[in-house]
Short mmCIF file of C-alpha atoms in Angstrom, two decimals:
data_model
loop_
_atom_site.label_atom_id
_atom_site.label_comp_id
_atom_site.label_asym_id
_atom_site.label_seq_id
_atom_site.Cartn_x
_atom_site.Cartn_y
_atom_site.Cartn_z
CA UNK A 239 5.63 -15.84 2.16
CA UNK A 240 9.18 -13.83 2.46
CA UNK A 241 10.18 -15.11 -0.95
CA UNK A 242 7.04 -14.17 -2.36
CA UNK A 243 6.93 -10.36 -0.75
CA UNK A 244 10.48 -10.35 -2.26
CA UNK A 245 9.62 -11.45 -5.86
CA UNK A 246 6.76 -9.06 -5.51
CA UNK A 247 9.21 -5.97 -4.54
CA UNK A 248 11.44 -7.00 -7.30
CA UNK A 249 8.42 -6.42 -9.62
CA UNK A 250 6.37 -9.85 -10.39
CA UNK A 251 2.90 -9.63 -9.92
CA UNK A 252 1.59 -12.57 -7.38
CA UNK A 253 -0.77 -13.95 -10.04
CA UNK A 254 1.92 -14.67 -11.73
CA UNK A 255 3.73 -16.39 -8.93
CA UNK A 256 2.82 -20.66 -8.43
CA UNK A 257 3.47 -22.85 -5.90
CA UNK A 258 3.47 -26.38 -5.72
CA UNK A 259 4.06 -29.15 -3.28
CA UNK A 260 7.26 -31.28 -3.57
CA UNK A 261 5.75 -34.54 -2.64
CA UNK A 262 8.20 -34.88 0.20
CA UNK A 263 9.08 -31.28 1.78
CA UNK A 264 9.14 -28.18 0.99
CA UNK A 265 7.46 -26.39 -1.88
CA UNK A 266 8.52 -25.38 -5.07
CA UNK A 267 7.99 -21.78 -6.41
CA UNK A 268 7.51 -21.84 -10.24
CA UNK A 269 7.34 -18.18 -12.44
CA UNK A 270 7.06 -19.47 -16.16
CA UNK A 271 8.28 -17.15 -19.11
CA UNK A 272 6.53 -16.92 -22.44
CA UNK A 273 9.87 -18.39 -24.19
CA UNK A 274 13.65 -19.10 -23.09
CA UNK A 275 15.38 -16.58 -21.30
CA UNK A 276 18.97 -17.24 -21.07
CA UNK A 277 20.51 -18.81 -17.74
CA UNK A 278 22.15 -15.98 -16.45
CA UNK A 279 19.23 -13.75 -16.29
CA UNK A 280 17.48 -16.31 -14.14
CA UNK A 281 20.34 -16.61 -11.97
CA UNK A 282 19.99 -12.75 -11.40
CA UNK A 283 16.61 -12.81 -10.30
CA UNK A 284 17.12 -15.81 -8.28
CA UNK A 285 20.09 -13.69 -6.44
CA UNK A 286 18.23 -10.92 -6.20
CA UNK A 287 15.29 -12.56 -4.69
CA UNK A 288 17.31 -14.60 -2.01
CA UNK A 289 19.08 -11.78 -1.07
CA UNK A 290 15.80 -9.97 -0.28
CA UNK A 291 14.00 -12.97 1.38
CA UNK A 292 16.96 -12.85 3.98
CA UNK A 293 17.02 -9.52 4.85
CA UNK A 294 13.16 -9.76 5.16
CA UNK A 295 13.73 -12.96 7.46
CA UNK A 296 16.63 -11.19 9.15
CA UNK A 297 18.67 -14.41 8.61
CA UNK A 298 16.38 -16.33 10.36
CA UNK A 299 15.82 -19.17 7.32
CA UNK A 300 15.89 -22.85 7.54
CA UNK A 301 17.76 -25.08 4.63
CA UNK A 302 18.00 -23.13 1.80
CA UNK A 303 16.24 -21.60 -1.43
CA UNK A 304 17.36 -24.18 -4.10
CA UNK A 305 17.49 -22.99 -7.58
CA UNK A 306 16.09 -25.08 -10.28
CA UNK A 307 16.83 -25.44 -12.93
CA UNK A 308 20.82 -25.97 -12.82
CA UNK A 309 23.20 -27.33 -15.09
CA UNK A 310 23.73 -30.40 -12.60
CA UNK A 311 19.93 -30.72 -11.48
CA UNK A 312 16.78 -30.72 -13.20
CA UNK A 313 13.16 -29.23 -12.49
CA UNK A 314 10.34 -31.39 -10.78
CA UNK A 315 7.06 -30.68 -12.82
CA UNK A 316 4.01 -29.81 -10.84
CA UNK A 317 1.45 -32.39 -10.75
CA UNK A 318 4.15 -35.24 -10.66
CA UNK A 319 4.30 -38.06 -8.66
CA UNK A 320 7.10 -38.45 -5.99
CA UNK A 321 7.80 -41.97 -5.35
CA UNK A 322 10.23 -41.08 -2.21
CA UNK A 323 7.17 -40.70 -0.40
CA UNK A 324 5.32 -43.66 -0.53
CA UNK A 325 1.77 -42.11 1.09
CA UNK A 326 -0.16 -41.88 -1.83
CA UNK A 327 -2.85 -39.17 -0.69
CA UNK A 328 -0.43 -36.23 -0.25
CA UNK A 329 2.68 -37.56 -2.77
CA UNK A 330 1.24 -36.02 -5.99
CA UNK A 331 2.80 -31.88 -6.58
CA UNK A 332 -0.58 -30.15 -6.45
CA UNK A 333 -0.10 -26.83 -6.63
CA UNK A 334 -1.39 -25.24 -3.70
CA UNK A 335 -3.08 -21.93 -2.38
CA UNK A 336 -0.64 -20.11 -0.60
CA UNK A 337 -3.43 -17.76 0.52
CA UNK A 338 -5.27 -20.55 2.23
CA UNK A 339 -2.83 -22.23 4.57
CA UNK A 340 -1.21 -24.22 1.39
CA UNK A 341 -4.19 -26.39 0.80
CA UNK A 342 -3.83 -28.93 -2.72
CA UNK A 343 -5.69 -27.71 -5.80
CA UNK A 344 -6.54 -30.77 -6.41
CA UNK A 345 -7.82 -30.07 -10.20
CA UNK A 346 -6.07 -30.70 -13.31
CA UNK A 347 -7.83 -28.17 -14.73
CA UNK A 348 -5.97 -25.37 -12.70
CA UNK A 349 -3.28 -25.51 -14.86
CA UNK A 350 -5.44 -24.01 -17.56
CA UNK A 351 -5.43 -20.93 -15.45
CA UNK A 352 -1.72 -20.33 -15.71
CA UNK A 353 0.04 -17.45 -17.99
CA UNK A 354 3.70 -16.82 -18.29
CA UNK A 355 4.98 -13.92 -18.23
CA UNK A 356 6.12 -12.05 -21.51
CA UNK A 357 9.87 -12.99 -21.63
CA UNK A 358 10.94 -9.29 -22.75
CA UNK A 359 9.43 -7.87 -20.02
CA UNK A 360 11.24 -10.13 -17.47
CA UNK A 361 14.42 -9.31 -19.27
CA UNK A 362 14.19 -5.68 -19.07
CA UNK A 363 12.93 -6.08 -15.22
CA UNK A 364 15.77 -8.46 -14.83
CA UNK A 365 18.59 -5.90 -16.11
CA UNK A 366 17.68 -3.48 -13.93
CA UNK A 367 18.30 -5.50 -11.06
CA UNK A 368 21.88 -5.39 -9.30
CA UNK A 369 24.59 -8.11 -9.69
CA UNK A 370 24.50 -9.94 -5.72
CA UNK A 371 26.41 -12.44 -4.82
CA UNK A 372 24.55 -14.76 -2.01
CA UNK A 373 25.38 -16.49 0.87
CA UNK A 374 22.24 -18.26 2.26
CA UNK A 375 24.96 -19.45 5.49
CA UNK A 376 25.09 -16.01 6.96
CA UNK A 377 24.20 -15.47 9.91
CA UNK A 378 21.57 -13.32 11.63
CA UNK A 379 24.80 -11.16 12.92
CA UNK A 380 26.43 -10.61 9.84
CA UNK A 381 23.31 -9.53 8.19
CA UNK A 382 22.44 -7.57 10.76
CA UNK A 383 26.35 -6.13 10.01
CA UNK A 384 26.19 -5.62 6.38
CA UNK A 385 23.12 -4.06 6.81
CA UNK A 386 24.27 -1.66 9.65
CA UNK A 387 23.94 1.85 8.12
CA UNK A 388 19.89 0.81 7.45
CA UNK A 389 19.91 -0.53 10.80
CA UNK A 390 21.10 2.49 12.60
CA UNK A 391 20.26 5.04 10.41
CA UNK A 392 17.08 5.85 12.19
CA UNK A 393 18.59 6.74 15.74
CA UNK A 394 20.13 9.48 14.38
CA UNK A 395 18.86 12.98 15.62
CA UNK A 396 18.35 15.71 13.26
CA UNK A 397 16.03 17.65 15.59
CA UNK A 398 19.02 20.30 16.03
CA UNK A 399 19.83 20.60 12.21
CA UNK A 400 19.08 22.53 9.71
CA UNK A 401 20.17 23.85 5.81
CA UNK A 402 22.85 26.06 7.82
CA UNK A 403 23.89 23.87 10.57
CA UNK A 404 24.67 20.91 7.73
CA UNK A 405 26.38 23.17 5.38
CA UNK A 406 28.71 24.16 8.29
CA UNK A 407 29.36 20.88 9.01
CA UNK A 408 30.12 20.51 4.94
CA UNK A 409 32.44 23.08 5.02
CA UNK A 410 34.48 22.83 8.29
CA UNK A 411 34.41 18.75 8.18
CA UNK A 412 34.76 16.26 10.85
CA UNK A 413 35.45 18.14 14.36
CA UNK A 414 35.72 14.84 16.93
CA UNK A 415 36.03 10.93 16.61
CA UNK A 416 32.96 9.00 16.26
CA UNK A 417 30.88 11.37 14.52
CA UNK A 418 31.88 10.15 10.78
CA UNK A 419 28.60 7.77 10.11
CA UNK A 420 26.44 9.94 11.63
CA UNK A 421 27.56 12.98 9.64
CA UNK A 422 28.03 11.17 6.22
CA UNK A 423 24.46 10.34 6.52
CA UNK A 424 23.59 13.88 7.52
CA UNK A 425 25.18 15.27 4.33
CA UNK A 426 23.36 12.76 2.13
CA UNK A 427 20.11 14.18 3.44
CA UNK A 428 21.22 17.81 3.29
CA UNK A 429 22.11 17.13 -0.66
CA UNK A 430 18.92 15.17 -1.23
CA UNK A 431 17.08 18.18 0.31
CA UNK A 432 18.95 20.17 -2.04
CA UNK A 433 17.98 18.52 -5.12
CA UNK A 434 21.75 17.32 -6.01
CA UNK A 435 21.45 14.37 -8.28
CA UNK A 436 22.27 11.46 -6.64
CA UNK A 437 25.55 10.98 -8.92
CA UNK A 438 26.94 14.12 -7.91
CA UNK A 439 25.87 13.37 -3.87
CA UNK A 440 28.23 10.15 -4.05
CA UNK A 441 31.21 12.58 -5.45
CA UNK A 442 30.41 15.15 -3.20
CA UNK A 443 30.80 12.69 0.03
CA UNK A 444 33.98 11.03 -1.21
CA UNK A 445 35.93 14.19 -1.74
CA UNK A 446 34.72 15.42 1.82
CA UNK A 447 35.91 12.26 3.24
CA UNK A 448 38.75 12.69 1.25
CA UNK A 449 39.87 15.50 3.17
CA UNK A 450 39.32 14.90 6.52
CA UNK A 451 41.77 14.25 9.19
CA UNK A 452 42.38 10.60 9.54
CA UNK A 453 43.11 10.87 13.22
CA UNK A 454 39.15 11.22 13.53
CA UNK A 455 38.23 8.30 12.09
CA UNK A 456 39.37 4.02 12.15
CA UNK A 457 37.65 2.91 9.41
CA UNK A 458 39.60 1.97 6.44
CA UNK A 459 38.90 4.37 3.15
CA UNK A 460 38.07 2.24 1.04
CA UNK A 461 35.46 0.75 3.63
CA UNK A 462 34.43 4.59 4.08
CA UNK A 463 33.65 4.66 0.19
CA UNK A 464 31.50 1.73 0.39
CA UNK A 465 29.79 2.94 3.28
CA UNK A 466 29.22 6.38 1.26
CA UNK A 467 27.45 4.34 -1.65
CA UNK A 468 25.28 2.69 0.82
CA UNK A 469 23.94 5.62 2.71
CA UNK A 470 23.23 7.30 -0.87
CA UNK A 471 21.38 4.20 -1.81
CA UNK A 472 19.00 4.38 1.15
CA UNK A 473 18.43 8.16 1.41
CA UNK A 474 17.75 8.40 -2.75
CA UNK A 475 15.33 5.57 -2.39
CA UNK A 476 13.38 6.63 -0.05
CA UNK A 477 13.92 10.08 -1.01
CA UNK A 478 14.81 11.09 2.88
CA UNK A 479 14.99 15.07 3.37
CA UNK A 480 15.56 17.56 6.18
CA UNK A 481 11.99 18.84 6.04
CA UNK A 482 9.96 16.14 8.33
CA UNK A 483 6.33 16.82 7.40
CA UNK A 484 3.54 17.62 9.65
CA UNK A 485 2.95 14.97 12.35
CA UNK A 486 -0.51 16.67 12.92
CA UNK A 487 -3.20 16.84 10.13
CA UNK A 488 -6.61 17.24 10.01
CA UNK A 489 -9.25 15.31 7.93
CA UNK A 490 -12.47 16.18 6.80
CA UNK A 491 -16.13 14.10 6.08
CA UNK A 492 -15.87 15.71 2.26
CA UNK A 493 -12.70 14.67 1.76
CA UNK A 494 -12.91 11.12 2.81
CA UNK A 495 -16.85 11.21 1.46
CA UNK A 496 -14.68 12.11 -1.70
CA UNK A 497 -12.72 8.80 -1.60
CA UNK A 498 -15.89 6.87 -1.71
CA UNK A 499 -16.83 7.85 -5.49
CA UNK A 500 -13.87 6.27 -6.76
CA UNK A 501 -13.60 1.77 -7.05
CA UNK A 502 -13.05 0.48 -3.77
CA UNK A 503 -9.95 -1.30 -4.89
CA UNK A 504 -8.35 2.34 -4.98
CA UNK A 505 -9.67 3.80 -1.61
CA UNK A 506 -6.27 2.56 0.60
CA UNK A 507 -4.15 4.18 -1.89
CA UNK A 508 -5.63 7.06 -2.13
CA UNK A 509 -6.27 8.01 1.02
CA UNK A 510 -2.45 7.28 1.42
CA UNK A 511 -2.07 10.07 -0.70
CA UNK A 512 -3.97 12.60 1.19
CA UNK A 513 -2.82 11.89 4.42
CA UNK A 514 0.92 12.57 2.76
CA UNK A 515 -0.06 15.53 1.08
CA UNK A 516 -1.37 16.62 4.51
CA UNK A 517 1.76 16.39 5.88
CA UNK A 518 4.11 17.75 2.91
CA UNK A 519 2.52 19.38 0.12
CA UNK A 520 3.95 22.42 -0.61
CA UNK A 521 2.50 25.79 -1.61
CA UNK A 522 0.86 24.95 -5.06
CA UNK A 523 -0.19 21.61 -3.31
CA UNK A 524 2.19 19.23 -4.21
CA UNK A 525 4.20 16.59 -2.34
CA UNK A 526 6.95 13.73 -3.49
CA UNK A 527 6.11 10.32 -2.68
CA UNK A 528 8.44 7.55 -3.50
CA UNK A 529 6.65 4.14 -4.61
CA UNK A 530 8.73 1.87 -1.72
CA UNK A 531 7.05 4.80 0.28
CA UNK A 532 3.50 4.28 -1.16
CA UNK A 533 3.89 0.33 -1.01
CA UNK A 534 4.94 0.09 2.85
CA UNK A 535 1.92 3.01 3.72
CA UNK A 536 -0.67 1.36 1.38
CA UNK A 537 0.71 -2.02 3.06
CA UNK A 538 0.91 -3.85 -1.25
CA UNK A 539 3.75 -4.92 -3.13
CA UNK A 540 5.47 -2.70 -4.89
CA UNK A 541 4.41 -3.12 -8.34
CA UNK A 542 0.75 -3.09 -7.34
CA UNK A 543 1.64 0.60 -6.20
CA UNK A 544 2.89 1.31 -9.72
CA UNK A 545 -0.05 0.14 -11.27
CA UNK A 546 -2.57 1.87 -9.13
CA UNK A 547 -0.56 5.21 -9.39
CA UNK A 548 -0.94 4.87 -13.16
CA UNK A 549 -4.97 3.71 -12.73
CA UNK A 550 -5.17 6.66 -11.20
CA UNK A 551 -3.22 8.95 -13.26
CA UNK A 552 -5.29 7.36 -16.43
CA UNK A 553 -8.70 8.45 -14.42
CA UNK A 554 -7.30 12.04 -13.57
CA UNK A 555 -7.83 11.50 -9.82
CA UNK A 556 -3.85 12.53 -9.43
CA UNK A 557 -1.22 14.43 -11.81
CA UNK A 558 1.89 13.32 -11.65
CA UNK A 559 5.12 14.94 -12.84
CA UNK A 560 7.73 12.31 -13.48
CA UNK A 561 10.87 12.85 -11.47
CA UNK A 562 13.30 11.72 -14.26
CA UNK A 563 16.44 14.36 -14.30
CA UNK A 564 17.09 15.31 -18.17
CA UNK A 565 20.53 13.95 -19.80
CA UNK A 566 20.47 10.82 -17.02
CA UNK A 567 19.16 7.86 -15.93
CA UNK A 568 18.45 8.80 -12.36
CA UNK A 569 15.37 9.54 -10.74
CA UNK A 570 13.92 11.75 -7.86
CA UNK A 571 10.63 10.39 -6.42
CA UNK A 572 7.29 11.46 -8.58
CA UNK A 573 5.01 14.63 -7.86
CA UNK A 574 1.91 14.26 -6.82
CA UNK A 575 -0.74 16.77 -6.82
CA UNK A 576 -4.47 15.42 -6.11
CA UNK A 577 -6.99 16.16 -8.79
CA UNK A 578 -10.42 14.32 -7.55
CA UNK A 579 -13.41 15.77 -7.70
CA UNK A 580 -14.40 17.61 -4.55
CA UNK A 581 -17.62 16.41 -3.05
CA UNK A 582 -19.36 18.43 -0.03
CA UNK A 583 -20.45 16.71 2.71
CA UNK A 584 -23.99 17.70 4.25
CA UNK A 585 -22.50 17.65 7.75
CA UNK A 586 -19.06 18.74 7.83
CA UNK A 587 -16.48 17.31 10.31
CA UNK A 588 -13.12 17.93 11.16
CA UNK A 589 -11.06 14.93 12.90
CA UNK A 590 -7.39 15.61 14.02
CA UNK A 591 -5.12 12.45 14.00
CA UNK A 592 -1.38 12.32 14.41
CA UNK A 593 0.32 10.76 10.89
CA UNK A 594 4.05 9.84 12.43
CA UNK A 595 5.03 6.94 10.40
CA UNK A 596 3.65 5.63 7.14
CA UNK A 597 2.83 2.53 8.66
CA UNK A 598 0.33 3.55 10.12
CA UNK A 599 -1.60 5.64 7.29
CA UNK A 600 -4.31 3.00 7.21
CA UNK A 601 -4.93 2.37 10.76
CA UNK A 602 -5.80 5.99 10.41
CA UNK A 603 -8.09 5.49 7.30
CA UNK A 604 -9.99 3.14 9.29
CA UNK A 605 -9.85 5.35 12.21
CA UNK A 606 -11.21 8.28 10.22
CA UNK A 607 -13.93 5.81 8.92
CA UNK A 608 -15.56 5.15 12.53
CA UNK A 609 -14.84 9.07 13.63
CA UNK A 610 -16.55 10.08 10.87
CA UNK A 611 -19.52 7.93 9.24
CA UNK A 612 -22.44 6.31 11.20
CA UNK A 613 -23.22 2.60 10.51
CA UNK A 614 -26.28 4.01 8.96
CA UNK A 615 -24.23 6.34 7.01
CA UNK A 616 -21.91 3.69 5.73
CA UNK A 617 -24.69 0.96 4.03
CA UNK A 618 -26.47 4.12 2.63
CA UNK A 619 -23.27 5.82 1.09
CA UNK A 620 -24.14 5.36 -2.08
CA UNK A 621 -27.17 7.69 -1.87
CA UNK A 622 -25.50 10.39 0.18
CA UNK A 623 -22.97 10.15 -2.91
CA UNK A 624 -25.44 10.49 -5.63
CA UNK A 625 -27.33 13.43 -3.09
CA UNK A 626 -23.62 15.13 -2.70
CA UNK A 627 -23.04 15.33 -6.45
CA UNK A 628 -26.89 16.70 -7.38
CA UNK A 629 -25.99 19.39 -4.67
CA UNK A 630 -22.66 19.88 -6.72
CA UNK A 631 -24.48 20.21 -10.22
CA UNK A 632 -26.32 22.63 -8.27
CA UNK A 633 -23.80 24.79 -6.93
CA UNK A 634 -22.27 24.73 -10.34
CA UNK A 635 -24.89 25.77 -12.49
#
């Protein structure tokens, strides 16, 4: 399930992810292209996809992910026969349902079901991934070490900075030992927060550490610079700023009776989107949302975030204003401004709820749900819908 999340993230949809039984042990996870890709790009995405399946599992994997095909060793077709095992109910490769506690599809005609993916658009995907080299022997301690500026970034505590305090600290440098993680990572936010382009962040940092005094700090420079890149990585990804956001919002019966017009499919998302504009929108009522950000709140794979953002970008529920910087090929996160169409709700409500963490945007969408619509209310919705827009067309006219 790891190495599927992973593949997912990486930006293959999970229809077009297969699974199959070995015949002995273990499965076999199959992605077919719609022609030859060369071997190098599948070694990429097979990197990048272990890499990300033991950070998920924190190390904690047994055997290994085997790559197939190699030069040396050859692909077992689904719906083969192993002859190792010598049970003949469970020695055929079925592919299974991963969603259903691996049970056989035991149908030939499944395989009729199966696309490939267009080989161009795994290439491009692919060569935007980054060159990894793996390791599936680490341990769960030296993950846990090479990781250790995601780990710890969190503890830090930025309730006593601000755009002043940071620049200080950007102009007078380093004043005791111990503080030169926690204030590299400070400075990445305070440039993020600044708009600098994430280029020019990584420059910035290294010519700071550049000049500070070496008696401050143990760690070797060159270690330092890697470090720097690291902490860039994380805080440009998920587009980490000073400004926290609201932790208290409030919510009203319009607004999530407003949700309900749209397809269901779209209802987690979107209401992921108004409890973070809630919490940062700014004065002409928009707020940057990065997709990892959208995926972990609207608890889907990545890609699945993409394409709903663009569903409803095509459907004019949401502008968005791409955050691609002119003359480069970085990024900032997308702007969002919410465009849906207003509906009034016959008995207005207000509901406070605290909106910490996105993690926990949905437990609030449900939460909302019970606060604010009756059981009665809820199997009749689509009537106090079609009421609520008659009573708009009225207003209107």
């Amino acid at each position: 399930m790891a190495l599927y999340e992973s593949l997912s993230n990486l930006g293959i949809p999970t229809d077009k992810i297969y699974t199959s039984w070995s015949g002995t042990k273990g499965y076999h996870v199959d992605i077919y292209f719609s022609k030859e890709i060369p071997y190098k790009y599948m070694e990429k995405l097979y990197n990048a996809a272990v890499k990300s399946t033991l950070n998920l599992l924190g190390g904690n994997i047994e055997g290994q992910i085997e790559k197939r095909p190699s030069p040396t060793q050859g692909l077992k077709l689904p719906l083969s026969i192993n002859f190792k095992n010598k049970n003949q109910v469970d020695n055929i490769c079925w592919y299974v349902d991963v969603q259903e506690n691996f049970i056989p599809i035991r149908s030939l005609d499944f395989i009729l079901t199966i696309e490939p993916i267009d080989a161009q658009v795994i290439s491009d995907l692919i060569n935007d991934l980054p060159d990894v080299a793996i390791d599936q022997s680490l341990s769960k301690e030296k993950l846990l070490e090479e990781n250790r500026v995601n780990v710890n970034f969190s503890n830090f505590d930025f309730s006593k900075e601000d755009l002043n305090t940071l620049e200080k600290l950007y102009n007078e440098g380093l004043k005791k030992s111990g503080t030169r993680n926690t204030s590299l990572c400070k400075l990445a936010i305070y440039f993020n927060t600044l708009k600098v382009q994430k280029s020019e962040c990584y420059i910035l940092l290294k010519d700071w550490m550049d000049n500070q005094n070496p008696i401050l700090y143990k760690t070797p420079i060159k270690t330092c610079y890697q470090e720097i890149s690291r902490i860039v990585d994380l805080v440009y990804k998920q587009n980490i700023i000073l400004f926290k956001g609201k932790t208290e919002i409030s919510i009203s019966s319009s607004e999530m009776l407003t949700i309900y017009q749209y397809p269901k499919k779209l209802h987690n998302i979107i209401t992921v989107l108004l409890i973070h504009s809630k919490r940062f929108e700014d004065k002409d009522k928009k707020f940057y949302m990065t997709y990892e950000q959208i995926s972990r709140a609207s608890r889907c794979a990545v890609r699945t975030a993409m394409n709903q953002i663009k569903e409803l970008e095509k459907n004019g529920i949401i502008k968005v204003t791409r955050g691609r910087i002119l003359g480069t090929h970085e990024n900032y996160p997308n702007t969002y401004e919410l465009n849906m169409n207003w509906l009034k709700s016959d008995r207005e409500v207000m509901v406070n709820v605290s909106a910490e963490k996105l993690e926990f945007y949905l437990d609030i969408r449900i939460y909302l749900i019970k606060e604010i619509f009756s059981y009665i209310e809820l199997s009749n919705i689509k009537e106090i819908l079609i009421k609520a827009k008659e009573q708009q067309a009225i207003t209107l006219q």
